[in-house]
Short mmCIF file of N, CA and C in Angstrom, two decimals:
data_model
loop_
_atom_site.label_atom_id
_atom_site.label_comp_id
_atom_site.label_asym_id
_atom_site.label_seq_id
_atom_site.Cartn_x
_atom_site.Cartn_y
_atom_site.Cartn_z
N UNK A 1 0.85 -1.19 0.00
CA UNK A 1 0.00 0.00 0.00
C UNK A 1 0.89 1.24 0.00
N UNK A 2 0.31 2.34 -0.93
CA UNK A 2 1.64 3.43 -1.04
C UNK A 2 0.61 4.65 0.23
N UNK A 3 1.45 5.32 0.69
CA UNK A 3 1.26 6.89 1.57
C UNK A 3 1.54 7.45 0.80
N UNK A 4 0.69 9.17 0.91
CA UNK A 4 1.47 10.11 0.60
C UNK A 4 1.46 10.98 1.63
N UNK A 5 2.65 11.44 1.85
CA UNK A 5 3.32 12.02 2.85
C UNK A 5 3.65 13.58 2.89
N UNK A 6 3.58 14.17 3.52
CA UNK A 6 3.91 15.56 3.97
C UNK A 6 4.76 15.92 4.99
N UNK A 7 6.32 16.22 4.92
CA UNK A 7 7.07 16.31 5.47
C UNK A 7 6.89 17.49 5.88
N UNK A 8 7.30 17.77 7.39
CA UNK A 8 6.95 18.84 8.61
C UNK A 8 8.59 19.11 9.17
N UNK A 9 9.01 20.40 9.67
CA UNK A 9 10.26 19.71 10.29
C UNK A 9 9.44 21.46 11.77
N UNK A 10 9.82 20.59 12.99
CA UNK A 10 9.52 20.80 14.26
C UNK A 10 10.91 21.18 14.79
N UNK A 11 11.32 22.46 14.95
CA UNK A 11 13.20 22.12 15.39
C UNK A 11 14.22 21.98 14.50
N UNK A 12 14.88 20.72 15.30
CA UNK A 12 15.57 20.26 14.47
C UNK A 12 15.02 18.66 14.01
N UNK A 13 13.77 17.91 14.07
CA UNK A 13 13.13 16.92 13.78
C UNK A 13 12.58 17.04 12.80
N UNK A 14 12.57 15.81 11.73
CA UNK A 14 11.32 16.31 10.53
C UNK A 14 10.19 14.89 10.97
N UNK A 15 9.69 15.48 10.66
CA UNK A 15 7.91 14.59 10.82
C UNK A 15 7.12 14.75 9.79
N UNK A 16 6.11 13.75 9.15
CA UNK A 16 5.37 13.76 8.37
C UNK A 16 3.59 13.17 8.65
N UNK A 17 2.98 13.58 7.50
CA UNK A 17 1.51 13.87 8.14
C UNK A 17 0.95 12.94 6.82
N UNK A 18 -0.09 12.13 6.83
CA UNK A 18 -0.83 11.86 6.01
C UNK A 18 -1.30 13.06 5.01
N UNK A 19 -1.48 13.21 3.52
CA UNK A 19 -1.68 14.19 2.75
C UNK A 19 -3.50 13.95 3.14
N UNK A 20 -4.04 13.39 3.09
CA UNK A 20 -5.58 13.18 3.11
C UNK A 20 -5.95 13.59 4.20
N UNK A 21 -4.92 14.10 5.43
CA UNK A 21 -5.35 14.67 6.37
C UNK A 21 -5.46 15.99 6.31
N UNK A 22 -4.05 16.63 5.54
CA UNK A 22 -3.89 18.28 5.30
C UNK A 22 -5.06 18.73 4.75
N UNK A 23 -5.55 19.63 5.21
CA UNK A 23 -6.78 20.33 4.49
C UNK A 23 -5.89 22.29 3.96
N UNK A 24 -5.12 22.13 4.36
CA UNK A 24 -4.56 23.47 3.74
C UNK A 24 -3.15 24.09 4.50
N UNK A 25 -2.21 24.75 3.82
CA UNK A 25 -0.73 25.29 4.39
C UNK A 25 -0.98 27.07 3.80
N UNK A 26 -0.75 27.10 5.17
CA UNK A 26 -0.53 28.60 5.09
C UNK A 26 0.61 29.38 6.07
N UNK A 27 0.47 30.57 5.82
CA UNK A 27 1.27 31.39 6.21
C UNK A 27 1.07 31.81 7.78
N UNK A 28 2.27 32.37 8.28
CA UNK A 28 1.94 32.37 9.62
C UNK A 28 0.88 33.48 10.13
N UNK A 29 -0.19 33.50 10.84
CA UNK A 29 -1.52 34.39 11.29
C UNK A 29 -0.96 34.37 12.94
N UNK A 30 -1.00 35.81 13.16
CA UNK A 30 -1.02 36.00 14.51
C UNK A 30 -2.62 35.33 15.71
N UNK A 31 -2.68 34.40 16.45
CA UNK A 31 -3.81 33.90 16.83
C UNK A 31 -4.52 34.65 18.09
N UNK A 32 -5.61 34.74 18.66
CA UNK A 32 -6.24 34.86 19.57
C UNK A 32 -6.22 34.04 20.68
N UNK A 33 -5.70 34.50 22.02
CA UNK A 33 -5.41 33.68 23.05
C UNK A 33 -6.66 32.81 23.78
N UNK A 34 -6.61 32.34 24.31
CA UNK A 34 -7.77 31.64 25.01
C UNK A 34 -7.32 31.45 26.39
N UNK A 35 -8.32 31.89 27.13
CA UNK A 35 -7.98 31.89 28.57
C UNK A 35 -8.54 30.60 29.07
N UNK A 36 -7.56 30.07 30.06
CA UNK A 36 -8.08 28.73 30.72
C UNK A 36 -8.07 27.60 29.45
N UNK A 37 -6.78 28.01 28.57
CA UNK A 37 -6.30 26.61 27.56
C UNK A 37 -5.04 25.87 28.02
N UNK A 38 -4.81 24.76 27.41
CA UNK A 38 -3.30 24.11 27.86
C UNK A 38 -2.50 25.53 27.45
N UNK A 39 -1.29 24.99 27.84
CA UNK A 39 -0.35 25.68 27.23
C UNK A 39 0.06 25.49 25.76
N UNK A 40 0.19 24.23 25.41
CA UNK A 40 0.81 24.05 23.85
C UNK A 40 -0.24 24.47 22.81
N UNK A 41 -1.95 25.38 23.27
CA UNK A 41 -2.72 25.91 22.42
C UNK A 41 -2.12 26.97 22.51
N UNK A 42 -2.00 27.93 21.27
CA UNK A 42 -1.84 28.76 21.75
C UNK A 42 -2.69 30.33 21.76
N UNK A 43 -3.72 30.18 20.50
CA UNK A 43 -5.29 30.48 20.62
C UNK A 43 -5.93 29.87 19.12
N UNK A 44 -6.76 30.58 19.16
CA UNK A 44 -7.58 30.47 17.96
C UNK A 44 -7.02 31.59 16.60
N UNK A 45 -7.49 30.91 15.41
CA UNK A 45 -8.12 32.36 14.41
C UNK A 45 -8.71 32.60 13.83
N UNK A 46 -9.46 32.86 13.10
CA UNK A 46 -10.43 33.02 11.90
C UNK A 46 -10.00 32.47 10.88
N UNK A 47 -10.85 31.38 10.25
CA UNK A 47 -10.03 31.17 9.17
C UNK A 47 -11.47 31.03 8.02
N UNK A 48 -11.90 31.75 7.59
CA UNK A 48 -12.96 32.25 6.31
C UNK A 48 -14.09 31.77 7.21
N UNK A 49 -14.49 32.19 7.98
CA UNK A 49 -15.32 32.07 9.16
C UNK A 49 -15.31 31.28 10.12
N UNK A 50 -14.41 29.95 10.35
CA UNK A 50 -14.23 28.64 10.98
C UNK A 50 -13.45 28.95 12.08
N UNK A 51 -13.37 29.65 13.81
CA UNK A 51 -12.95 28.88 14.72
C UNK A 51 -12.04 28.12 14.46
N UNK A 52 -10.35 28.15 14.35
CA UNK A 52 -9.67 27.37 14.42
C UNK A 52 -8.37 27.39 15.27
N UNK A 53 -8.78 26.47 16.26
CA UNK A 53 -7.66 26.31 17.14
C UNK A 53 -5.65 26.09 16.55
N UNK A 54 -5.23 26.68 17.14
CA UNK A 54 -4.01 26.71 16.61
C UNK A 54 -3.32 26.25 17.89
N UNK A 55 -2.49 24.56 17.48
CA UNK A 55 -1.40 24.01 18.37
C UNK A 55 -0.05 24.23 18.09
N UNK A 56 0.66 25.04 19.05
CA UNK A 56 1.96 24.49 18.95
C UNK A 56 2.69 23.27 19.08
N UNK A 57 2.72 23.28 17.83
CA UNK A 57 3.31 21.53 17.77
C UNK A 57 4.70 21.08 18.67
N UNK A 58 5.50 21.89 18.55
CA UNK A 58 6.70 21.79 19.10
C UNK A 58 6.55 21.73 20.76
N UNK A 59 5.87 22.32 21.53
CA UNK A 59 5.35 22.42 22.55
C UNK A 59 4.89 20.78 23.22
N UNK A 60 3.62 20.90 22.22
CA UNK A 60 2.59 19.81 22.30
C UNK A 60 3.97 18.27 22.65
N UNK A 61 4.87 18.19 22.08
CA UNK A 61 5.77 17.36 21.34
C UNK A 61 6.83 17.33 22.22
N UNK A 62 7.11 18.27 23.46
CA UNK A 62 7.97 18.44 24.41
C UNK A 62 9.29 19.15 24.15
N UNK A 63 8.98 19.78 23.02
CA UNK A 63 10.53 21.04 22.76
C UNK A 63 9.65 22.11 23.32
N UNK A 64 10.85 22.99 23.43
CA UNK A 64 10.74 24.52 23.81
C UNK A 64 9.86 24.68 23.07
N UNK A 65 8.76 25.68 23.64
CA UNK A 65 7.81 26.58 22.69
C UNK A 65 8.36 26.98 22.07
N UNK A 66 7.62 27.81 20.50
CA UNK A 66 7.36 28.19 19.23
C UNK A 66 7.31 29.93 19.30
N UNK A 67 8.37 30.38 18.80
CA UNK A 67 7.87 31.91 18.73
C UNK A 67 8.00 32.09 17.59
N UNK A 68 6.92 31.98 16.81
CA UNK A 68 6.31 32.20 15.30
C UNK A 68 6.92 33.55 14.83
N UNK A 69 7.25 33.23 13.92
CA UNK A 69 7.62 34.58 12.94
C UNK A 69 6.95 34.27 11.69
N UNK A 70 7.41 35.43 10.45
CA UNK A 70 7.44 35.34 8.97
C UNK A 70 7.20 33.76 8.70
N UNK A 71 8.56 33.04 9.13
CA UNK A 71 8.83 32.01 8.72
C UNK A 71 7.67 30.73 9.35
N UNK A 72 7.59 30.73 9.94
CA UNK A 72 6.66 29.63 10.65
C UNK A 72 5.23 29.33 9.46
N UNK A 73 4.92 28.07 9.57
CA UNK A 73 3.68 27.99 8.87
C UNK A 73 2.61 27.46 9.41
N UNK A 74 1.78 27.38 9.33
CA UNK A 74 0.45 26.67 9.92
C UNK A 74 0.18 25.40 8.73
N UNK A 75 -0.21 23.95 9.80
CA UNK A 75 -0.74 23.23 8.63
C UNK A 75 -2.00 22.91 9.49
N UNK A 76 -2.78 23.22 8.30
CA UNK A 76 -4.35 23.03 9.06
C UNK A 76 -4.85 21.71 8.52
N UNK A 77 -4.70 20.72 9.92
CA UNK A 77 -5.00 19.17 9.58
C UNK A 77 -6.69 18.99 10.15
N UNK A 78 -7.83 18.04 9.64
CA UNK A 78 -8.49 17.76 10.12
C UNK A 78 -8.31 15.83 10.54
N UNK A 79 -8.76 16.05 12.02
CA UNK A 79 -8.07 15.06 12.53
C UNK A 79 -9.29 14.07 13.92
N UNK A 80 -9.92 13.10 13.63
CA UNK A 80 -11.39 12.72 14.38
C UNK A 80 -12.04 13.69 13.99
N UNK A 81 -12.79 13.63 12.81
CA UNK A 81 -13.66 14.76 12.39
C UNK A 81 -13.47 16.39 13.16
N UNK A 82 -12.27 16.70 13.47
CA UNK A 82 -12.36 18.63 13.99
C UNK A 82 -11.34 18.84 13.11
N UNK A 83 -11.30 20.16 12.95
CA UNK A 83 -10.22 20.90 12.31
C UNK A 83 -8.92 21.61 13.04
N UNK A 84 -7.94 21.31 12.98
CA UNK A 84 -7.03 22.28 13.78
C UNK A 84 -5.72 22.76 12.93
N UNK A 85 -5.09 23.86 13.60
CA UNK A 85 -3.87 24.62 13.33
C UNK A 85 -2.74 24.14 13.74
N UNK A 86 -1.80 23.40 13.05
CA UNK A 86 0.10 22.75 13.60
C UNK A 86 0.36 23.79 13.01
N UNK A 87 1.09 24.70 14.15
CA UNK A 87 2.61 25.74 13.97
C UNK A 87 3.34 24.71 13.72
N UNK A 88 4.77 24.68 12.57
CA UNK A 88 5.40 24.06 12.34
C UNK A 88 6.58 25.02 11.74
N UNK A 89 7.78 24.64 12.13
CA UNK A 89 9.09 25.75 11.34
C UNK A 89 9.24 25.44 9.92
N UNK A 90 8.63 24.54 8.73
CA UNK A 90 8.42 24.45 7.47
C UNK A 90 8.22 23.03 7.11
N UNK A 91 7.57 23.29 5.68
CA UNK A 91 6.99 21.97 5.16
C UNK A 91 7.99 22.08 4.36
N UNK A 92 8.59 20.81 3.76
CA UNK A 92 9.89 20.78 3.22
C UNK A 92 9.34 19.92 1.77
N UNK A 93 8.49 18.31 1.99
CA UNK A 93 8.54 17.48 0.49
C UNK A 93 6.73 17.48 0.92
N UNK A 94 6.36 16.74 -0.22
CA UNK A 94 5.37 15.55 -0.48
C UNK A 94 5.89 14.60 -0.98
N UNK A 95 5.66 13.42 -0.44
CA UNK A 95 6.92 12.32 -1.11
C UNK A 95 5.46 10.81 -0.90
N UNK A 96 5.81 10.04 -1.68
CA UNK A 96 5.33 8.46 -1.35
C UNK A 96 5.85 7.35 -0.72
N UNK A 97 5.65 6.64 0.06
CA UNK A 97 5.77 6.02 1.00
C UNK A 97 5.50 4.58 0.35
N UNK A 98 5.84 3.43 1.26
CA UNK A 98 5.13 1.88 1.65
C UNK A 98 4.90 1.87 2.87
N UNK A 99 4.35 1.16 2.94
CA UNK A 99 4.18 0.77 4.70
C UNK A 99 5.16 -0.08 5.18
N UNK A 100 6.54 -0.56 4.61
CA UNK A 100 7.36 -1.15 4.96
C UNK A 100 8.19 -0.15 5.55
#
């Protein structure tokens, strides 16, 4: 069975995401905080009317928090039917996989 893959790099780690999960890559959006959230949320934003929580992945993942700049991107995965925001320091391939 082939994957297709979406390479993430967190740090200095690269990680990859199912493509059928990505619902869209964008640019970095300053978010809205939420009071009384974990820490590795780090708020919400608008995204063409949709409530979307934005995780710091790196956080979430046990590195030092994320201080988003220019460079940082959002990949907005839907994941158990919700939608959410991975801060990530860049998407690098789409590549194909086996399950071996």
């Amino acid at each position: 069975m082939m994957y297709e893959l979406i390479s993430i790099r967190v740090g200095e780690q690269e990680f990859c995401i199912d493509v059928q999960s990505v619902r869209e890559i964008r640019g970095w959006t300053a978010e809205s905080p939420m009071p009384h959230a974990p820490d590795y949320l780090r708020g919400v934003i608008n995204l063409r009317g949709v409530v979307l929580p934005i995780v710091d992945l790196a956080h979430r993942l046990g590195f030092p928090p994320t201080s988003p700049s220019a460079r940082h991107a959002i990949v907005v995965v839907e994941a158990n039917g919700r939608m959410l925001g991975l801060v990530v320091d860049a998407v690098s391939d789409i590549f194909r996989a086996t399950a071996e």
